Amino acid sequence: MNLCRRRLLARAASISLALTAPAVTAAPTAPVSRIGPVLHFVPGAGAKQDAARDFFAGAKLHFDDLNRRGGVRGRRITQVPVTVPDEPAAQWREITAIVARERPSVILGLPGDALLDRALAESPEWMQQTVVMSPLSGLPVALDSRAANVVTTRASYAEEAAALVRHFTGLGVQRITMLLPLAAPMPLRDALQRAVRDAGAAGVGMLAYRDTTIDLPAQLDAAVRAQMQVVIMVCDTVDLIEAERRLRRQPGRPQLAGMSTVNHRVVVEVLGPAAAQGIVLTQVVPNPMRGTLALTRDHARLLEQMFDEPPSHLTLEGFLAARVLTDAMIAARDSGPAAWLEVLRNGRVRDVGGLTVDLQRSGSRFVDLAVISHGGRLAG
């Protein structure tokens, strides 16, 4: 992580301190009306850390710009990053305690499939009282009755997998297998099977692996022996890295592809640019380096002006989520999670800077493909 991003996060941390520390001023001033807190949980380590930080940075970009322009009817958004453990059980305990104490209006960018799946399964009180906005997950929540307060702005894994299958079958590829962790929720498996079938490729195999030390290598070896041409990994960054390490030793190895939640920067850092080159990854927002949409132009302009940061897919994803959220806040008749959810849930298809978002379904259904190219860059 570069110096600019460290400064950005340090500045964000100072906001969190300002919420509890008394203000020291030379003269009395009128209190600033605020909305929040909007909590953003960032794992303290692990592959999800950088993804969560980039998402946070993109969201903060929009919130800061909106606050400078007067906020939501004069009320400023308070966004607070909170570092949590990477270990799942400890992470869940800490998040539950923090949310119970802080009672946030919004939880933005909840990091990871496992965390969202547990929140849906256990349905704690805060899941009924807080807007859970744009979790960093591709789980199919659009038709999940437990997810009434969850609003997604990204395509699901099923839509990403279908895009990959259509791409490869369009190139004449016939032997494709899909691998996902055994712990993946059953609704996700069902959604993947439907998506693949709807994409016209009912013959695509789907296998689940128990672990990355024995079972995943065995499944990959079997895929090579079966002369599979493409292996699609529906997994996180760590598992995809392990898959590439195993496949690189195999002659006649298949093409490796992964989901948008894989952090390509971590893949390149761990494997090296040469080994990572050629891995195909889906993306759920347009290429942030291209100024073809008003959304990407605004994102790139503000990043350059405010933080001197290059755009990334994840900063754009956070920027999009924050913009959709604040559009709902502005349109709502009242203030508070219930009023915002009413707008978000009842809103029809909308244009967000040139990108179509349908919050009654799965948010944006945009899926693009990118490849890790020479030097570790993501091209697409």
PDB file of N, CA, C and O in Angstrom, residues 157-159 161-162 165 178 180 186-207 234:
ATOM      1  N   TYR A 157     -22.032 -13.828  -8.083  1.00  0.00           N
ATOM      2  CA  TYR A 157     -21.094 -14.806  -8.617  1.00  0.00           C
ATOM      3  C   TYR A 157     -21.713 -15.590  -9.775  1.00  0.00           C
ATOM      4  O   TYR A 157     -21.022 -15.960 -10.724  1.00  0.00           O
ATOM      5  N   ALA A 158     -23.018 -15.859  -9.676  1.00  0.00           N
ATOM      6  CA  ALA A 158     -23.682 -16.610 -10.746  1.00  0.00           C
ATOM      7  C   ALA A 158     -23.599 -15.841 -12.059  1.00  0.00           C
ATOM      8  O   ALA A 158     -23.326 -16.426 -13.122  1.00  0.00           O
ATOM      9  N   GLU A 159     -23.815 -14.534 -11.996  1.00  0.00           N
ATOM     10  CA  GLU A 159     -23.722 -13.719 -13.208  1.00  0.00           C
ATOM     11  C   GLU A 159     -22.285 -13.626 -13.703  1.00  0.00           C
ATOM     12  O   GLU A 159     -22.028 -13.615 -14.915  1.00  0.00           O
ATOM     13  N   ALA A 161     -19.970 -16.005 -13.230  1.00  0.00           N
ATOM     14  CA  ALA A 161     -19.640 -17.319 -13.795  1.00  0.00           C
ATOM     15  C   ALA A 161     -20.252 -17.481 -15.172  1.00  0.00           C
ATOM     16  O   ALA A 161     -19.613 -18.021 -16.087  1.00  0.00           O
ATOM     17  N   ALA A 162     -21.497 -17.023 -15.338  1.00  0.00           N
ATOM     18  CA  ALA A 162     -22.147 -17.121 -16.641  1.00  0.00           C
ATOM     19  C   ALA A 162     -21.377 -16.327 -17.699  1.00  0.00           C
ATOM     20  O   ALA A 162     -21.236 -16.771 -18.840  1.00  0.00           O
ATOM     21  N   VAL A 165     -18.336 -18.378 -18.661  1.00  0.00           N
ATOM     22  CA  VAL A 165     -18.702 -19.535 -19.487  1.00  0.00           C
ATOM     23  C   VAL A 165     -19.042 -19.085 -20.907  1.00  0.00           C
ATOM     24  O   VAL A 165     -18.597 -19.697 -21.892  1.00  0.00           O
ATOM     25  N   MET A 178     -15.686 -26.053 -12.788  1.00  0.00           N
ATOM     26  CA  MET A 178     -15.800 -24.985 -11.807  1.00  0.00           C
ATOM     27  C   MET A 178     -15.523 -25.567 -10.421  1.00  0.00           C
ATOM     28  O   MET A 178     -16.074 -26.605 -10.056  1.00  0.00           O
ATOM     29  N   LEU A 180     -15.299 -24.765  -6.192  1.00  0.00           N
ATOM     30  CA  LEU A 180     -15.656 -23.852  -5.118  1.00  0.00           C
ATOM     31  C   LEU A 180     -15.508 -24.573  -3.786  1.00  0.00           C
ATOM     32  O   LEU A 180     -15.531 -25.806  -3.738  1.00  0.00           O
ATOM     33  N   MET A 186     -25.374 -23.519  -0.040  1.00  0.00           N
ATOM     34  CA  MET A 186     -26.119 -24.243  -1.066  1.00  0.00           C
ATOM     35  C   MET A 186     -26.828 -23.314  -2.051  1.00  0.00           C
ATOM     36  O   MET A 186     -26.860 -23.600  -3.258  1.00  0.00           O
ATOM     37  N   PRO A 187     -27.418 -22.175  -1.598  1.00  0.00           N
ATOM     38  CA  PRO A 187     -28.037 -21.275  -2.579  1.00  0.00           C
ATOM     39  C   PRO A 187     -27.051 -20.790  -3.646  1.00  0.00           C
ATOM     40  O   PRO A 187     -27.441 -20.571  -4.791  1.00  0.00           O
ATOM     41  N   LEU A 188     -25.778 -20.622  -3.259  1.00  0.00           N
ATOM     42  CA  LEU A 188     -24.780 -20.215  -4.235  1.00  0.00           C
ATOM     43  C   LEU A 188     -24.558 -21.321  -5.261  1.00  0.00           C
ATOM     44  O   LEU A 188     -24.493 -21.056  -6.462  1.00  0.00           O
ATOM     45  N   ARG A 189     -24.453 -22.555  -4.815  1.00  0.00           N
ATOM     46  CA  ARG A 189     -24.254 -23.662  -5.755  1.00  0.00           C
ATOM     47  C   ARG A 189     -25.427 -23.774  -6.721  1.00  0.00           C
ATOM     48  O   ARG A 189     -25.241 -23.958  -7.927  1.00  0.00           O
ATOM     49  N   ASP A 190     -26.639 -23.667  -6.183  1.00  0.00           N
ATOM     50  CA  ASP A 190     -27.822 -23.741  -7.041  1.00  0.00           C
ATOM     51  C   ASP A 190     -27.831 -22.605  -8.064  1.00  0.00           C
ATOM     52  O   ASP A 190     -28.155 -22.818  -9.247  1.00  0.00           O
ATOM     53  N   ALA A 191     -27.475 -21.402  -7.610  1.00  0.00           N
ATOM     54  CA  ALA A 191     -27.459 -20.250  -8.518  1.00  0.00           C
ATOM     55  C   ALA A 191     -26.408 -20.417  -9.607  1.00  0.00           C
ATOM     56  O   ALA A 191     -26.637 -20.063 -10.771  1.00  0.00           O
ATOM     57  N   LEU A 192     -25.256 -20.961  -9.247  1.00  0.00           N
ATOM     58  CA  LEU A 192     -24.207 -21.198 -10.239  1.00  0.00           C
ATOM     59  C   LEU A 192     -24.659 -22.211 -11.283  1.00  0.00           C
ATOM     60  O   LEU A 192     -24.438 -22.030 -12.484  1.00  0.00           O
ATOM     61  N   GLN A 193     -25.299 -23.281 -10.829  1.00  0.00           N
ATOM     62  CA  GLN A 193     -25.779 -24.301 -11.772  1.00  0.00           C
ATOM     63  C   GLN A 193     -26.828 -23.736 -12.721  1.00  0.00           C
ATOM     64  O   GLN A 193     -26.800 -24.013 -13.927  1.00  0.00           O
ATOM     65  N   ARG A 194     -27.732 -22.921 -12.200  1.00  0.00           N
ATOM     66  CA  ARG A 194     -28.747 -22.306 -13.060  1.00  0.00           C
ATOM     67  C   ARG A 194     -28.110 -21.358 -14.062  1.00  0.00           C
ATOM     68  O   ARG A 194     -28.482 -21.332 -15.240  1.00  0.00           O
ATOM     69  N   ALA A 195     -27.143 -20.570 -13.592  1.00  0.00           N
ATOM     70  CA  ALA A 195     -26.498 -19.594 -14.470  1.00  0.00           C
ATOM     71  C   ALA A 195     -25.747 -20.276 -15.604  1.00  0.00           C
ATOM     72  O   ALA A 195     -25.799 -19.833 -16.755  1.00  0.00           O
ATOM     73  N   VAL A 196     -25.044 -21.360 -15.272  1.00  0.00           N
ATOM     74  CA  VAL A 196     -24.299 -22.088 -16.295  1.00  0.00           C
ATOM     75  C   VAL A 196     -25.255 -22.712 -17.305  1.00  0.00           C
ATOM     76  O   VAL A 196     -25.038 -22.675 -18.520  1.00  0.00           O
ATOM     77  N   ARG A 197     -26.346 -23.277 -16.798  1.00  0.00           N
ATOM     78  CA  ARG A 197     -27.344 -23.885 -17.688  1.00  0.00           C
ATOM     79  C   ARG A 197     -27.970 -22.825 -18.598  1.00  0.00           C
ATOM     80  O   ARG A 197     -28.129 -23.034 -19.800  1.00  0.00           O
ATOM     81  N   ASP A 198     -28.303 -21.664 -18.022  1.00  0.00           N
ATOM     82  CA  ASP A 198     -28.902 -20.592 -18.812  1.00  0.00           C
ATOM     83  C   ASP A 198     -27.928 -20.023 -19.840  1.00  0.00           C
ATOM     84  O   ASP A 198     -28.354 -19.464 -20.862  1.00  0.00           O
ATOM     85  N   ALA A 199     -26.637 -20.154 -19.562  1.00  0.00           N
ATOM     86  CA  ALA A 199     -25.623 -19.685 -20.509  1.00  0.00           C
ATOM     87  C   ALA A 199     -25.429 -20.667 -21.657  1.00  0.00           C
ATOM     88  O   ALA A 199     -24.615 -20.419 -22.554  1.00  0.00           O
ATOM     89  N   GLY A 200     -26.174 -21.770 -21.626  1.00  0.00           N
ATOM     90  CA  GLY A 200     -26.101 -22.726 -22.719  1.00  0.00           C
ATOM     91  C   GLY A 200     -24.934 -23.675 -22.630  1.00  0.00           C
ATOM     92  O   GLY A 200     -24.461 -24.178 -23.656  1.00  0.00           O
ATOM     93  N   ALA A 201     -24.458 -23.931 -21.410  1.00  0.00           N
ATOM     94  CA  ALA A 201     -23.298 -24.814 -21.243  1.00  0.00           C
ATOM     95  C   ALA A 201     -23.574 -25.784 -20.100  1.00  0.00           C
ATOM     96  O   ALA A 201     -22.888 -25.790 -19.089  1.00  0.00           O
ATOM     97  N   ALA A 202     -24.589 -26.622 -20.290  1.00  0.00           N
ATOM     98  CA  ALA A 202     -24.994 -27.527 -19.223  1.00  0.00           C
ATOM     99  C   ALA A 202     -23.924 -28.557 -18.878  1.00  0.00           C
ATOM    100  O   ALA A 202     -23.971 -29.182 -17.823  1.00  0.00           O
ATOM    101  N   GLY A 203     -22.950 -28.743 -19.751  1.00  0.00           N
ATOM    102  CA  GLY A 203     -21.918 -29.750 -19.504  1.00  0.00           C
ATOM    103  C   GLY A 203     -20.779 -29.299 -18.619  1.00  0.00           C
ATOM    104  O   GLY A 203     -19.861 -30.077 -18.349  1.00  0.00           O
ATOM    105  N   VAL A 204     -20.813 -28.062 -18.150  1.00  0.00           N
ATOM    106  CA  VAL A 204     -19.749 -27.566 -17.279  1.00  0.00           C
ATOM    107  C   VAL A 204     -19.817 -28.299 -15.943  1.00  0.00           C
ATOM    108  O   VAL A 204     -20.862 -28.361 -15.297  1.00  0.00           O
ATOM    109  N   GLY A 205     -18.683 -28.871 -15.525  1.00  0.00           N
ATOM    110  CA  GLY A 205     -18.644 -29.591 -14.264  1.00  0.00           C
ATOM    111  C   GLY A 205     -18.500 -28.653 -13.089  1.00  0.00           C
ATOM    112  O   GLY A 205     -17.970 -27.548 -13.210  1.00  0.00           O
ATOM    113  N   MET A 206     -18.972 -29.096 -11.923  1.00  0.00           N
ATOM    114  CA  MET A 206     -18.841 -28.308 -10.703  1.00  0.00           C
ATOM    115  C   MET A 206     -18.422 -29.220  -9.568  1.00  0.00           C
ATOM    116  O   MET A 206     -19.079 -30.216  -9.291  1.00  0.00           O
ATOM    117  N   LEU A 207     -17.299 -28.889  -8.933  1.00  0.00           N
ATOM    118  CA  LEU A 207     -16.761 -29.704  -7.854  1.00  0.00           C
ATOM    119  C   LEU A 207     -16.479 -28.823  -6.646  1.00  0.00           C
ATOM    120  O   LEU A 207     -16.122 -27.646  -6.788  1.00  0.00           O
ATOM    121  N   VAL A 234     -14.398 -20.297  -7.972  1.00  0.00           N
ATOM    122  CA  VAL A 234     -15.345 -19.428  -7.267  1.00  0.00           C
ATOM    123  C   VAL A 234     -14.872 -19.392  -5.819  1.00  0.00           C
ATOM    124  O   VAL A 234     -15.322 -20.170  -4.966  1.00  0.00           O
TER     125      VAL A 234
END
